XYZ file of C-alpha atoms in Angstrom:
727
model
C 24.709 -20.836 -54.582
C 24.926 -25.076 -54.754
C 23.124 -26.674 -52.818
C 24.252 -29.521 -49.356
C 24.495 -32.424 -50.451
C 24.598 -35.104 -47.897
C 27.482 -36.586 -46.993
C 26.365 -40.100 -47.427
C 24.258 -39.710 -51.323
C 27.624 -40.897 -52.918
C 31.319 -42.076 -53.412
C 34.312 -40.082 -52.758
C 37.793 -41.246 -54.614
C 39.742 -40.729 -51.605
C 37.398 -42.769 -48.774
C 34.411 -43.002 -46.875
C 33.273 -39.144 -45.709
C 35.598 -37.632 -42.213
C 33.209 -36.524 -39.629
C 34.754 -35.978 -35.944
C 34.169 -33.297 -33.152
C 35.504 -31.022 -30.406
C 33.958 -29.870 -27.377
C 36.947 -27.780 -25.679
C 35.348 -25.679 -22.676
C 33.353 -22.417 -24.318
C 34.092 -23.976 -28.032
C 32.649 -26.756 -29.954
C 33.735 -28.282 -32.698
C 32.947 -29.552 -36.054
C 34.880 -30.720 -38.410
C 33.712 -32.641 -42.325
C 35.841 -33.826 -45.540
C 34.230 -35.194 -48.088
C 33.533 -35.075 -51.981
C 35.936 -32.058 -51.955
C 35.068 -30.172 -49.362
C 37.374 -29.647 -46.599
C 35.783 -27.607 -43.646
C 36.148 -26.930 -40.072
C 33.015 -25.058 -38.329
C 33.619 -23.851 -34.900
C 31.291 -22.492 -31.670
C 31.954 -20.845 -29.223
C 29.436 -19.597 -26.179
C 29.955 -16.631 -23.922
C 29.036 -13.298 -23.615
C 30.566 -12.329 -26.651
C 29.877 -15.511 -28.853
C 31.402 -16.815 -31.632
C 31.338 -18.663 -34.856
C 34.653 -19.506 -37.723
C 33.940 -21.783 -40.599
C 37.851 -22.396 -41.411
C 38.082 -23.705 -44.752
C 41.644 -25.434 -45.316
C 41.514 -24.868 -49.141
C 43.873 -21.336 -50.013
C 43.231 -21.638 -46.339
C 40.507 -19.266 -45.906
C 37.181 -18.773 -44.056
C 34.722 -16.902 -42.350
C 34.923 -14.848 -38.980
C 30.720 -14.145 -37.025
C 31.443 -12.341 -33.485
C 28.981 -11.652 -32.049
C 28.750 -8.582 -29.738
C 28.913 -8.259 -26.207
C 25.764 -9.396 -24.932
C 23.790 -8.985 -21.498
C 23.974 -12.798 -20.351
C 26.181 -15.834 -21.635
C 24.633 -16.814 -25.511
C 24.678 -21.203 -25.308
C 25.139 -21.743 -29.351
C 25.276 -25.347 -30.488
C 24.358 -26.753 -33.982
C 21.055 -28.442 -34.440
C 22.798 -30.993 -36.839
C 26.029 -32.149 -38.877
C 28.045 -30.291 -41.649
C 26.947 -30.360 -45.064
C 28.791 -30.821 -47.545
C 27.580 -28.488 -50.275
C 27.235 -30.173 -54.070
C 30.286 -29.075 -56.378
C 29.032 -29.754 -59.388
C 27.167 -26.519 -59.150
C 30.259 -23.969 -60.632
C 33.383 -25.988 -58.610
C 32.304 -24.281 -55.640
C 32.996 -26.234 -52.395
C 31.175 -24.738 -49.200
C 29.550 -25.844 -46.187
C 26.336 -25.499 -45.132
C 26.213 -25.554 -41.237
C 22.613 -25.130 -38.508
C 23.354 -22.874 -35.485
C 20.720 -22.555 -32.537
C 20.416 -20.685 -28.940
C 18.424 -20.625 -25.793
C 19.209 -16.292 -26.422
C 16.925 -14.124 -26.986
C 18.781 -12.334 -29.525
C 21.905 -13.813 -31.119
C 24.205 -10.017 -32.165
C 26.906 -10.039 -34.682
C 29.286 -7.330 -35.691
C 30.188 -6.739 -39.582
C 31.501 -10.869 -40.588
C 35.237 -10.971 -41.386
C 35.928 -13.175 -44.478
C 39.739 -14.007 -45.754
C 42.483 -15.143 -45.770
C 42.259 -17.314 -42.479
C 45.122 -15.338 -41.241
C 43.160 -11.826 -41.362
C 40.638 -13.531 -39.906
C 43.926 -14.080 -36.417
C 45.059 -10.753 -36.613
C 41.316 -9.353 -37.118
C 39.971 -12.131 -33.774
C 44.153 -10.975 -31.566
C 42.474 -7.260 -31.656
C 43.634 -6.153 -34.994
C 41.623 -3.511 -37.329
C 40.311 -4.593 -40.522
C 41.762 -3.022 -43.329
C 39.460 -0.608 -45.104
C 39.775 -3.422 -48.689
C 38.336 -6.129 -47.389
C 35.161 -4.149 -45.683
C 34.082 -4.419 -49.633
C 30.008 -6.095 -48.847
C 28.030 -6.255 -50.605
C 24.484 -7.561 -48.291
C 21.930 -8.503 -49.573
C 18.622 -9.646 -47.779
C 15.560 -10.977 -49.983
C 12.122 -12.463 -48.808
C 9.395 -10.926 -46.816
C 9.922 -9.338 -42.701
C 8.847 -12.667 -42.073
C 11.186 -14.812 -44.134
C 14.423 -13.446 -44.658
C 17.062 -14.616 -45.768
C 20.656 -12.543 -45.395
C 23.285 -12.615 -48.365
C 27.096 -10.848 -47.397
C 29.698 -11.423 -50.271
C 32.557 -9.286 -50.863
C 35.228 -9.853 -53.940
C 38.680 -10.986 -53.230
C 41.360 -8.661 -53.806
C 43.352 -10.303 -56.564
C 39.131 -9.612 -58.209
C 39.527 -13.927 -59.490
C 38.328 -15.416 -55.183
C 34.578 -13.934 -54.341
C 33.428 -14.789 -50.762
C 30.563 -15.547 -49.578
C 27.996 -16.191 -47.192
C 23.777 -16.827 -46.195
C 22.269 -17.140 -43.570
C 18.753 -18.283 -43.351
C 16.779 -18.310 -40.518
C 14.741 -20.901 -39.501
C 11.437 -22.389 -37.788
C 10.456 -18.266 -36.966
C 13.674 -16.694 -37.102
C 13.903 -13.591 -38.396
C 16.019 -11.413 -39.052
C 17.655 -7.780 -39.149
C 20.515 -5.684 -40.755
C 22.526 -3.476 -38.713
C 23.469 0.313 -39.469
C 26.908 -0.402 -39.721
C 27.007 -4.632 -41.134
C 26.418 -6.491 -38.336
C 23.158 -8.378 -38.162
C 20.550 -9.503 -35.328
C 19.210 -12.626 -35.654
C 15.175 -13.187 -34.147
C 14.105 -15.936 -31.982
C 10.089 -16.392 -32.376
C 7.327 -15.570 -30.006
C 7.858 -18.877 -28.475
C 11.454 -20.869 -29.346
C 15.064 -20.650 -30.975
C 17.041 -19.190 -32.506
C 17.392 -21.311 -35.761
C 19.915 -20.572 -38.250
C 22.051 -21.344 -41.505
C 24.763 -20.069 -42.636
C 26.426 -21.911 -45.588
C 29.886 -20.801 -46.510
C 30.883 -21.338 -49.990
C 35.056 -21.868 -50.829
C 36.102 -21.162 -54.602
C 40.295 -22.253 -54.502
C 41.188 -25.295 -56.200
C 40.617 -27.760 -52.926
C 43.086 -30.225 -51.542
C 44.346 -33.534 -51.430
C 44.099 -35.520 -48.937
C 45.667 -38.717 -48.658
C 43.487 -41.208 -48.608
C 42.954 -42.646 -44.089
C 44.415 -45.907 -44.854
C 47.258 -44.793 -46.215
C 48.165 -42.290 -43.480
C 49.519 -45.706 -41.200
C 52.079 -48.437 -41.884
C 50.080 -52.028 -41.658
C 51.248 -53.285 -38.296
C 50.323 -48.730 -37.153
C 47.002 -49.603 -38.517
C 46.570 -52.788 -36.084
C 47.247 -50.337 -32.439
C 43.829 -48.328 -33.540
C 42.627 -49.411 -29.954
C 39.675 -47.588 -28.201
C 38.725 -44.030 -29.439
C 41.718 -42.477 -28.089
C 44.019 -44.075 -31.051
C 40.774 -43.467 -33.431
C 40.704 -39.524 -32.521
C 44.272 -39.051 -33.005
C 43.443 -40.414 -36.739
C 40.823 -38.347 -37.066
C 42.899 -35.154 -36.409
C 45.877 -36.606 -38.305
C 43.765 -37.320 -41.356
C 41.733 -33.897 -41.678
C 45.439 -32.242 -42.062
C 46.770 -34.328 -44.500
C 46.815 -33.307 -47.532
C 49.833 -34.745 -50.691
C 50.035 -31.139 -51.925
C 50.981 -30.316 -48.148
C 50.489 -30.724 -44.258
C 48.554 -28.467 -42.562
C 49.314 -26.905 -39.430
C 46.784 -26.524 -37.162
C 42.875 -25.919 -37.246
C 41.700 -23.029 -37.163
C 44.252 -20.825 -37.039
C 46.774 -22.321 -39.280
C 45.609 -23.976 -42.036
C 48.228 -24.345 -43.914
C 52.128 -25.105 -44.670
C 54.661 -24.543 -41.667
C 58.306 -26.243 -42.094
C 58.921 -26.424 -38.804
C 55.750 -28.294 -37.603
C 55.633 -30.663 -40.869
C 59.668 -31.488 -39.459
C 59.073 -32.849 -35.833
C 55.744 -33.800 -36.439
C 57.900 -36.509 -38.955
C 59.677 -37.329 -37.387
C 58.136 -38.084 -34.068
C 55.050 -40.174 -36.653
C 58.369 -42.010 -37.770
C 57.045 -45.002 -36.536
C 53.897 -45.718 -38.075
C 54.230 -44.157 -40.546
C 53.832 -44.459 -43.910
C 55.470 -43.423 -47.002
C 52.997 -41.151 -48.552
C 52.388 -39.255 -45.140
C 56.449 -38.812 -44.731
C 56.717 -37.785 -48.799
C 54.110 -35.588 -48.958
C 55.942 -33.814 -45.182
C 59.328 -33.981 -46.775
C 58.011 -32.953 -50.440
C 56.236 -29.168 -49.572
C 59.476 -28.545 -47.216
C 62.082 -28.968 -50.186
C 59.279 -27.654 -52.622
C 59.491 -24.477 -50.644
C 63.121 -23.782 -49.840
C 65.377 -21.237 -51.181
C 68.396 -21.111 -53.116
C 70.446 -20.562 -49.951
C 69.392 -23.947 -48.179
C 67.331 -22.034 -45.745
C 64.222 -24.150 -44.527
C 61.046 -21.823 -45.688
C 58.610 -21.534 -42.070
C 55.234 -20.635 -43.537
C 53.737 -19.115 -46.612
C 50.866 -16.507 -47.026
C 48.438 -17.253 -49.035
C 45.811 -15.654 -51.848
C 44.847 -12.001 -51.314
C 46.797 -11.960 -47.700
C 50.002 -12.472 -49.924
C 48.745 -9.484 -52.334
C 48.287 -7.518 -49.278
C 52.168 -8.536 -48.216
C 54.256 -7.485 -50.831
C 51.597 -4.002 -50.972
C 53.102 -3.723 -47.971
C 56.883 -3.901 -48.707
C 56.501 -2.423 -51.719
C 54.804 1.007 -49.547
C 57.541 0.266 -47.223
C 59.869 1.065 -49.747
C 58.331 4.292 -51.279
C 57.821 5.968 -48.120
C 61.172 4.887 -46.915
C 63.125 5.683 -50.293
C 64.568 2.066 -50.209
C 64.421 -0.900 -52.552
C 63.274 -4.284 -51.021
C 65.968 -5.966 -50.146
C 66.943 -8.967 -51.623
C 65.334 -12.085 -49.780
C 62.179 -10.127 -48.875
C 61.505 -9.432 -52.585
C 63.220 -13.045 -53.307
C 60.514 -14.437 -51.033
C 57.418 -15.541 -53.181
C 56.874 -18.559 -55.602
C 55.930 -17.081 -59.045
C 55.497 -13.551 -60.955
C 51.101 -13.594 -60.121
C 51.408 -11.454 -56.917
C 48.535 -13.682 -55.275
C 51.407 -16.585 -55.601
C 52.620 -18.026 -52.165
C 55.241 -15.517 -50.202
C 56.880 -17.229 -48.670
C 59.003 -16.204 -44.430
C 62.155 -17.297 -44.323
C 63.206 -15.631 -40.480
C 63.021 -18.910 -38.595
C 66.313 -20.463 -37.590
C 65.417 -23.664 -36.042
C 63.946 -25.616 -39.460
C 66.990 -24.284 -40.942
C 68.632 -27.485 -38.852
C 65.117 -29.758 -38.761
C 65.992 -31.473 -41.884
C 69.034 -33.439 -41.824
C 68.097 -35.639 -38.840
C 64.106 -35.526 -40.058
C 65.557 -36.479 -43.499
C 68.135 -39.408 -42.452
C 65.957 -40.487 -40.062
C 63.388 -41.071 -42.818
C 66.448 -42.374 -45.945
C 68.299 -44.757 -43.475
C 66.994 -45.234 -40.674
C 63.673 -46.212 -41.984
C 63.413 -50.903 -42.075
C 62.777 -52.263 -45.179
C 59.716 -53.552 -44.333
C 56.295 -52.521 -44.582
C 57.149 -48.586 -45.177
C 58.512 -49.693 -48.455
C 54.838 -50.192 -49.482
C 53.887 -47.424 -52.795
C 51.469 -46.107 -53.741
C 49.663 -49.313 -55.901
C 51.134 -51.732 -53.432
C 54.124 -53.184 -54.463
C 57.293 -53.127 -52.489
C 60.255 -51.110 -53.184
C 63.771 -51.620 -51.005
C 65.100 -48.629 -49.350
C 67.552 -47.435 -51.788
C 65.676 -47.673 -54.271
C 62.584 -45.677 -52.529
C 64.858 -43.311 -51.959
C 66.368 -42.730 -54.583
C 63.412 -41.876 -55.801
C 62.529 -39.850 -53.868
C 65.203 -37.479 -54.764
C 64.873 -37.054 -58.217
C 61.895 -36.010 -57.416
C 62.202 -32.133 -58.649
C 61.190 -28.535 -57.760
C 59.016 -25.759 -59.039
C 61.802 -24.143 -59.846
C 63.589 -27.482 -61.911
C 66.228 -28.382 -59.511
C 66.121 -31.807 -57.952
C 65.426 -32.916 -54.008
C 69.308 -34.094 -53.812
C 70.393 -30.930 -55.946
C 68.595 -29.427 -52.831
C 68.848 -30.254 -50.341
C 72.962 -30.323 -50.704
C 72.015 -26.390 -50.482
C 71.127 -27.167 -47.236
C 73.720 -29.266 -46.227
C 75.862 -27.662 -47.211
C 74.518 -23.964 -45.521
C 74.482 -25.990 -42.199
C 78.634 -26.924 -42.663
C 79.035 -23.099 -43.479
C 76.622 -21.043 -40.464
C 78.101 -23.908 -38.028
C 81.504 -23.381 -38.569
C 82.601 -19.474 -37.541
C 81.330 -21.338 -33.806
C 83.949 -24.180 -34.648
C 86.886 -22.281 -34.742
C 86.523 -19.990 -32.045
C 84.360 -22.261 -29.773
C 82.913 -18.175 -28.775
C 79.296 -17.377 -27.726
C 79.179 -14.898 -29.743
C 79.455 -17.583 -32.704
C 77.063 -19.361 -32.058
C 73.270 -19.204 -33.777
C 71.828 -16.180 -33.262
C 67.911 -15.143 -34.312
C 68.666 -14.141 -37.949
C 69.254 -9.991 -38.529
C 67.570 -7.824 -41.167
C 63.964 -9.947 -42.029
C 61.026 -8.940 -42.711
C 58.304 -8.417 -40.425
C 60.946 -7.463 -37.722
C 60.349 -6.076 -34.397
C 62.323 -2.751 -35.411
C 60.737 -1.625 -38.694
C 59.523 -3.868 -41.489
C 63.402 -3.947 -42.360
C 66.222 -4.272 -40.264
C 67.649 -5.113 -36.706
C 66.611 -8.542 -35.300
C 62.998 -10.443 -35.239
C 61.822 -11.590 -32.182
C 61.403 -14.912 -32.350
C 63.181 -17.628 -34.136
C 62.737 -21.017 -33.049
C 59.131 -23.091 -31.573
C 58.533 -21.036 -29.199
C 57.707 -18.121 -31.759
C 55.671 -15.391 -29.164
C 56.955 -12.356 -29.286
C 57.967 -13.607 -25.099
C 58.549 -16.599 -26.021
C 62.658 -17.164 -25.079
C 62.287 -14.060 -22.720
C 64.258 -11.577 -24.424
C 66.652 -13.840 -26.122
C 68.425 -13.825 -29.430
C 71.049 -17.227 -28.768
C 67.803 -20.104 -27.943
C 68.842 -23.171 -26.607
C 67.447 -25.980 -28.118
C 68.679 -24.546 -31.880
C 72.337 -25.039 -30.045
C 72.999 -27.158 -28.320
C 70.459 -30.036 -29.553
C 69.186 -29.263 -33.510
C 73.337 -27.619 -34.664
C 75.196 -30.918 -33.807
C 72.934 -33.425 -34.907
C 72.510 -31.196 -38.720
C 75.548 -31.828 -38.730
C 75.821 -35.513 -37.816
C 73.074 -36.575 -40.629
C 74.482 -34.373 -43.100
C 77.756 -36.021 -42.740
C 75.520 -39.279 -42.656
C 73.550 -38.479 -45.676
C 76.530 -37.186 -47.448
C 78.611 -40.701 -47.239
C 76.105 -42.164 -49.307
C 76.913 -41.030 -52.464
C 73.280 -39.915 -53.257
C 74.290 -35.857 -53.034
C 76.999 -35.708 -55.097
C 78.793 -32.577 -56.656
C 78.814 -31.454 -52.777
C 82.058 -29.610 -53.012
C 83.055 -26.940 -50.412
C 86.214 -24.669 -51.010
C 86.843 -24.254 -46.884
C 87.266 -27.791 -45.542
C 90.299 -29.256 -45.410
C 91.865 -30.879 -48.840
C 91.668 -34.254 -48.674
C 88.352 -34.244 -46.892
C 85.019 -34.522 -47.860
C 82.513 -32.749 -46.823
C 80.498 -35.463 -44.006
C 84.901 -35.568 -42.908
C 83.748 -31.108 -42.720
C 80.829 -32.061 -41.258
C 81.458 -34.617 -38.728
C 84.661 -32.210 -37.773
C 82.630 -30.045 -36.958
C 79.636 -31.717 -35.425
C 82.621 -32.937 -32.754
C 83.123 -28.919 -32.464
C 79.821 -28.094 -31.058
C 79.531 -31.378 -28.848
C 79.511 -29.231 -24.839
C 77.891 -25.817 -26.210
C 75.027 -27.399 -23.482
C 77.944 -25.247 -21.530
C 77.192 -21.540 -22.763
C 73.585 -21.831 -21.300
C 74.431 -22.846 -17.254
C 72.539 -21.056 -15.134
C 73.769 -20.980 -11.164
C 71.944 -20.213 -8.707
C 72.562 -20.893 -4.419
C 70.558 -23.199 -2.673
C 69.078 -20.539 -0.333
C 68.113 -18.234 -3.218
C 66.691 -21.520 -5.144
C 64.309 -21.882 -1.823
C 63.505 -18.209 -1.471
C 62.578 -18.131 -5.522
C 60.273 -21.802 -5.191
C 58.090 -20.449 -2.202
C 58.103 -16.595 -3.913
C 56.336 -18.281 -6.944
C 54.273 -20.404 -5.577
C 52.446 -17.611 -3.140
C 52.322 -15.542 -6.213
C 51.313 -17.819 -8.472
C 48.514 -19.193 -5.845
C 49.860 -22.788 -5.454
C 48.079 -23.970 -2.719
C 50.402 -24.734 0.101
C 51.379 -28.408 -0.039
C 52.712 -27.921 -3.756
C 55.660 -25.583 -2.270
C 56.526 -27.890 0.758
C 57.064 -30.625 -1.628
C 58.705 -28.547 -4.179
C 61.568 -27.766 -1.816
C 61.689 -31.143 -0.806
C 63.253 -31.889 -4.351
C 66.557 -28.949 -3.275
C 69.788 -29.511 -0.861
C 72.578 -27.692 -0.080
C 74.118 -27.732 -3.157
C 73.796 -25.419 -5.185
C 70.803 -25.180 -8.376
C 72.354 -25.496 -11.709
C 69.921 -26.153 -14.971
C 70.436 -24.410 -17.965
C 68.669 -21.363 -19.383
C 66.415 -21.221 -22.108
C 68.248 -18.445 -24.295
C 71.004 -15.861 -23.817
C 70.407 -12.518 -24.553
C 72.153 -10.089 -26.104
C 74.984 -10.145 -23.684
C 75.565 -13.262 -23.871
C 74.058 -14.166 -20.908
C 71.670 -17.032 -19.637
C 68.467 -16.320 -19.353
C 67.350 -17.720 -16.440
C 63.700 -19.904 -17.307
C 63.578 -23.561 -16.151
C 62.824 -25.621 -20.162
C 61.475 -28.358 -21.395
C 63.851 -28.091 -25.095
C 65.938 -30.630 -23.257
C 64.005 -32.799 -24.791
C 65.298 -32.527 -28.339
C 68.176 -32.823 -26.643
C 67.422 -36.546 -25.551
C 65.074 -37.408 -28.798
C 68.249 -36.300 -31.254
C 71.660 -36.627 -28.854
C 73.694 -39.136 -27.049
C 74.754 -37.320 -24.236
C 76.487 -37.829 -20.744
C 74.975 -39.702 -17.955
C 75.890 -36.196 -15.559
C 73.593 -34.771 -17.898
C 70.947 -37.606 -18.603
C 70.972 -37.387 -14.535
C 70.555 -32.981 -14.767
C 67.166 -33.696 -16.912
C 65.364 -36.477 -15.875
C 65.150 -34.340 -12.195
C 64.700 -31.353 -13.902
C 61.170 -33.103 -15.419
C 60.312 -34.615 -13.070
C 60.800 -32.705 -9.604
C 57.700 -30.669 -9.326
C 56.605 -27.198 -10.282
C 57.793 -24.725 -8.875
C 61.005 -27.348 -8.185
C 60.738 -28.501 -11.886
C 59.139 -28.746 -14.696
C 55.442 -31.098 -13.775
C 53.072 -30.493 -13.319
C 51.026 -33.364 -10.805
C 47.669 -33.435 -12.169
C 48.044 -31.342 -16.025
C 51.841 -32.584 -17.685
C 55.481 -30.895 -18.513
C 55.162 -27.397 -18.487
C 57.319 -25.886 -21.472
C 58.988 -23.062 -19.017
C 58.736 -22.303 -15.498
C 60.598 -19.009 -14.436
C 61.310 -19.416 -11.135
C 64.107 -18.533 -10.747
C 64.601 -15.064 -12.736
C 62.731 -11.346 -11.794
C 59.973 -10.097 -12.145
C 60.380 -9.380 -15.366
C 60.309 -12.355 -16.758
C 58.457 -14.241 -14.801
C 55.154 -11.893 -16.255
C 55.923 -12.638 -19.609
C 55.951 -16.471 -18.523
C 52.865 -16.820 -16.501
C 50.060 -19.743 -17.238
C 48.214 -17.394 -19.641
C 51.361 -17.038 -22.149
C 51.782 -18.820 -25.262
C 55.268 -21.097 -23.819
C 54.545 -19.715 -20.412
C 53.453 -21.834 -17.796
C 51.492 -24.276 -19.602
C 51.810 -27.662 -21.271
C 52.389 -28.212 -25.448
C 51.926 -31.912 -26.613
C 54.053 -32.104 -28.877
C 57.823 -31.807 -26.173
C 55.743 -34.049 -23.808
C 55.811 -36.426 -27.176
C 59.436 -35.770 -27.336
C 60.729 -36.194 -23.706
C 58.471 -39.661 -24.232
C 59.979 -40.479 -27.733
C 63.828 -39.308 -26.427
C 63.734 -41.486 -23.176
C 62.537 -44.414 -24.670
C 65.850 -43.835 -27.252
C 67.991 -43.079 -24.708
C 67.214 -46.199 -22.292
C 67.538 -48.087 -26.145
C 71.516 -46.638 -25.806
C 74.157 -49.747 -24.789
C 76.633 -47.313 -23.846
C 74.714 -46.301 -20.208
C 75.808 -47.403 -17.613
C 72.780 -49.570 -14.790
C 72.001 -46.698 -12.392
C 71.783 -43.506 -15.803
C 69.232 -45.979 -17.310
C 67.754 -46.584 -13.634
C 66.781 -43.391 -13.674
C 65.671 -43.148 -17.010
C 63.394 -45.567 -16.096
C 61.484 -43.897 -13.112
C 61.257 -40.499 -14.829
C 59.785 -41.717 -18.042
C 57.190 -43.849 -16.197
C 56.601 -40.371 -14.033
C 56.422 -39.095 -17.678
C 53.186 -41.290 -18.645
C 52.036 -40.587 -15.747
C 51.842 -36.853 -17.176
C 51.268 -37.137 -19.943
C 47.672 -40.143 -19.355
C 46.072 -37.289 -17.048
C 45.445 -34.509 -19.891
C 44.826 -37.040 -22.025
C 41.394 -35.529 -22.997
C 43.728 -33.054 -24.111
C 46.000 -34.633 -26.976
C 45.103 -33.639 -29.724
C 44.822 -30.336 -28.248
C 48.005 -27.566 -29.501
C 48.878 -26.330 -25.643
C 47.117 -26.261 -22.351
C 47.551 -24.660 -19.402
C 45.718 -25.461 -15.432
C 43.742 -23.986 -12.940
C 43.845 -25.239 -8.954
C 40.427 -26.436 -7.655
C 39.009 -26.097 -4.425
C 39.969 -29.204 -3.033
C 43.758 -27.883 -4.122
C 44.597 -29.918 -7.030
C 45.657 -29.378 -10.653
C 43.153 -30.030 -13.676
C 44.251 -28.919 -17.249
C 42.299 -27.030 -18.953
C 41.727 -25.580 -21.931
C 43.510 -22.153 -23.236
C 40.923 -20.468 -24.499
C 38.764 -17.650 -22.606
C 40.221 -14.523 -20.468
C 43.564 -14.642 -18.926
C 44.508 -16.491 -22.299
C 47.301 -15.115 -24.687
C 46.293 -17.340 -27.280
C 43.683 -19.635 -28.139
C 44.399 -23.130 -28.544
C 43.903 -25.390 -31.422
C 42.519 -28.788 -31.321
C 44.182 -30.884 -33.416
C 47.277 -30.072 -34.232
C 49.526 -31.993 -36.373
C 52.403 -32.409 -34.365
C 49.536 -33.367 -31.586
C 48.600 -36.713 -33.395
C 52.082 -38.151 -32.518
C 50.480 -40.670 -29.300
C 50.144 -42.703 -33.042
C 53.149 -43.191 -33.368
C 54.228 -43.193 -29.158
C 52.165 -45.244 -26.505
C 53.041 -46.218 -22.540
C 56.548 -48.404 -22.535
C 55.379 -51.746 -21.643
C 58.534 -52.365 -18.986
């Protein structure tokens, strides 16, 4: 086992060590990136304490889940995280010392493996037998005993290991099932060193001083900005940008693209091209953007499940499943293409970088020299994917796919031809293959679209934007050779894309929900009482209802083409990517600023991503303050609203009254953002009502929360580029 080494003992080629902490509710988080090791350690206190050690390298880690104790156990760190000396056998790892005043600390058998395995087990999945083949070694005397837990990787190439070394009189005993218990000395605390190792190749960090443009670095004042930068630095690598820690320590296409677009005013070429390159390198030959990647033995298990399903059902593995992998190894990355929104995000984000980024400090190359925007674009587009395509050719495949997928609706104008969730993809909810995938946009929980299959954001914001920006990109001539037999003779493919974009205007009409004023008032009162809102919340909300019918766009269309009547915040993407009419802008501003339950504003906590006030009881039960995409607050949609409103205010074609309405809405939006500032790098958060009837933002964790929130999330670092307006 390599020895721990102080982060300050030697120079790191990527700059000084990165260390920072977060505390959210009952979870303490500590982060380290130094000397080839990057690690996140999370200590959860409670009756079932938990220790997680997560490594970006290989997206792997350790779960030590405490058994149920008779009383709360308060876990704490006793000193900093310490990287192992990787010069020993090339193994990276981290050592952490934990302490507690509990009379004993009892753990179930350790889970060592891929983070997705750990995540699944944390949400109740059973560990398959192959992943329970641990060897446990106890060394030392009864009073000075250490514990080693090891498991060979399923690929036969990697190994998973931790050591538990009691300190200061603490002792350890091993339970018959492979769990263990730490016992304190007669007088003193439980104290132990935990050492976890990782033999996957480490990722290459982007140096902190290369993440932002000089002007953005100059704006870094105060702890909030440096907190955001620390989070971004931990997630930013030249190979890829990681979606979030600890649960999503690998590539996610949608997260990467949205984060890049929102960070665009602040970041330099290193980060932008690392993110875009990771997306383009993982695209399918069909032009589809990969959503997520499975790594190492998790990829091996996925492939085995595919083969077993094919054998048991007597069916061949569909091409879209068998072709998901990159490389021939059973453990080479396995890519997931089931989402639909990321396919339509690439063109807008790429166009923003190549066509809208000023030729200024963003054009400084790695060696410090300056290059103009066109040269930068040509150099980037000349890179090659792992399959040998130039980036220009790979992007062209995506642009052509976007155009062809948009063509049916442009011709028919029928909602049946809007973009639906995918059919017949792997891991569907109707068997391993076949049926409708229950997810397809950023609301990718099983309840996120309320059972809908035609997402609002994809069809109203992203498809039109993708078509417009596909035309702009094709106009440059950088993607020559793009052809399509179906577009009109004499027209270029760019002309075709522009015509389709025009035909896609007004798709929001298919999503319109209309509620009578009387019914709206009844709905507000009922959900307000059901959710335990103070009377003043309900009174304030009722005050926004006039005698006119209430209209809003549903979150999706269901299988019958009817809108799912859940109010939502996906208008933020309409503001960010589109040019809505003044009337639409007024409606968006009204929903954004109306207090919950009439609208999306939750005074004191932020902007809700969903509001089921006008839905039936079955839908209301799927959109609560404990659901991943329910009446909760996500950081990035608030940022998208802020960036989108600022973009709309700058439009020269808006009436003065519309601009004034947007400026007023912007001020209210920022009140909510600043009210929950302490949580803004988190993935999402929820709320509680205190004894005085005030709404308080709280971390999304613990009882009643379906999905635990990450403390650092890529698209929650975007306030490095988005700031309160100086109006």
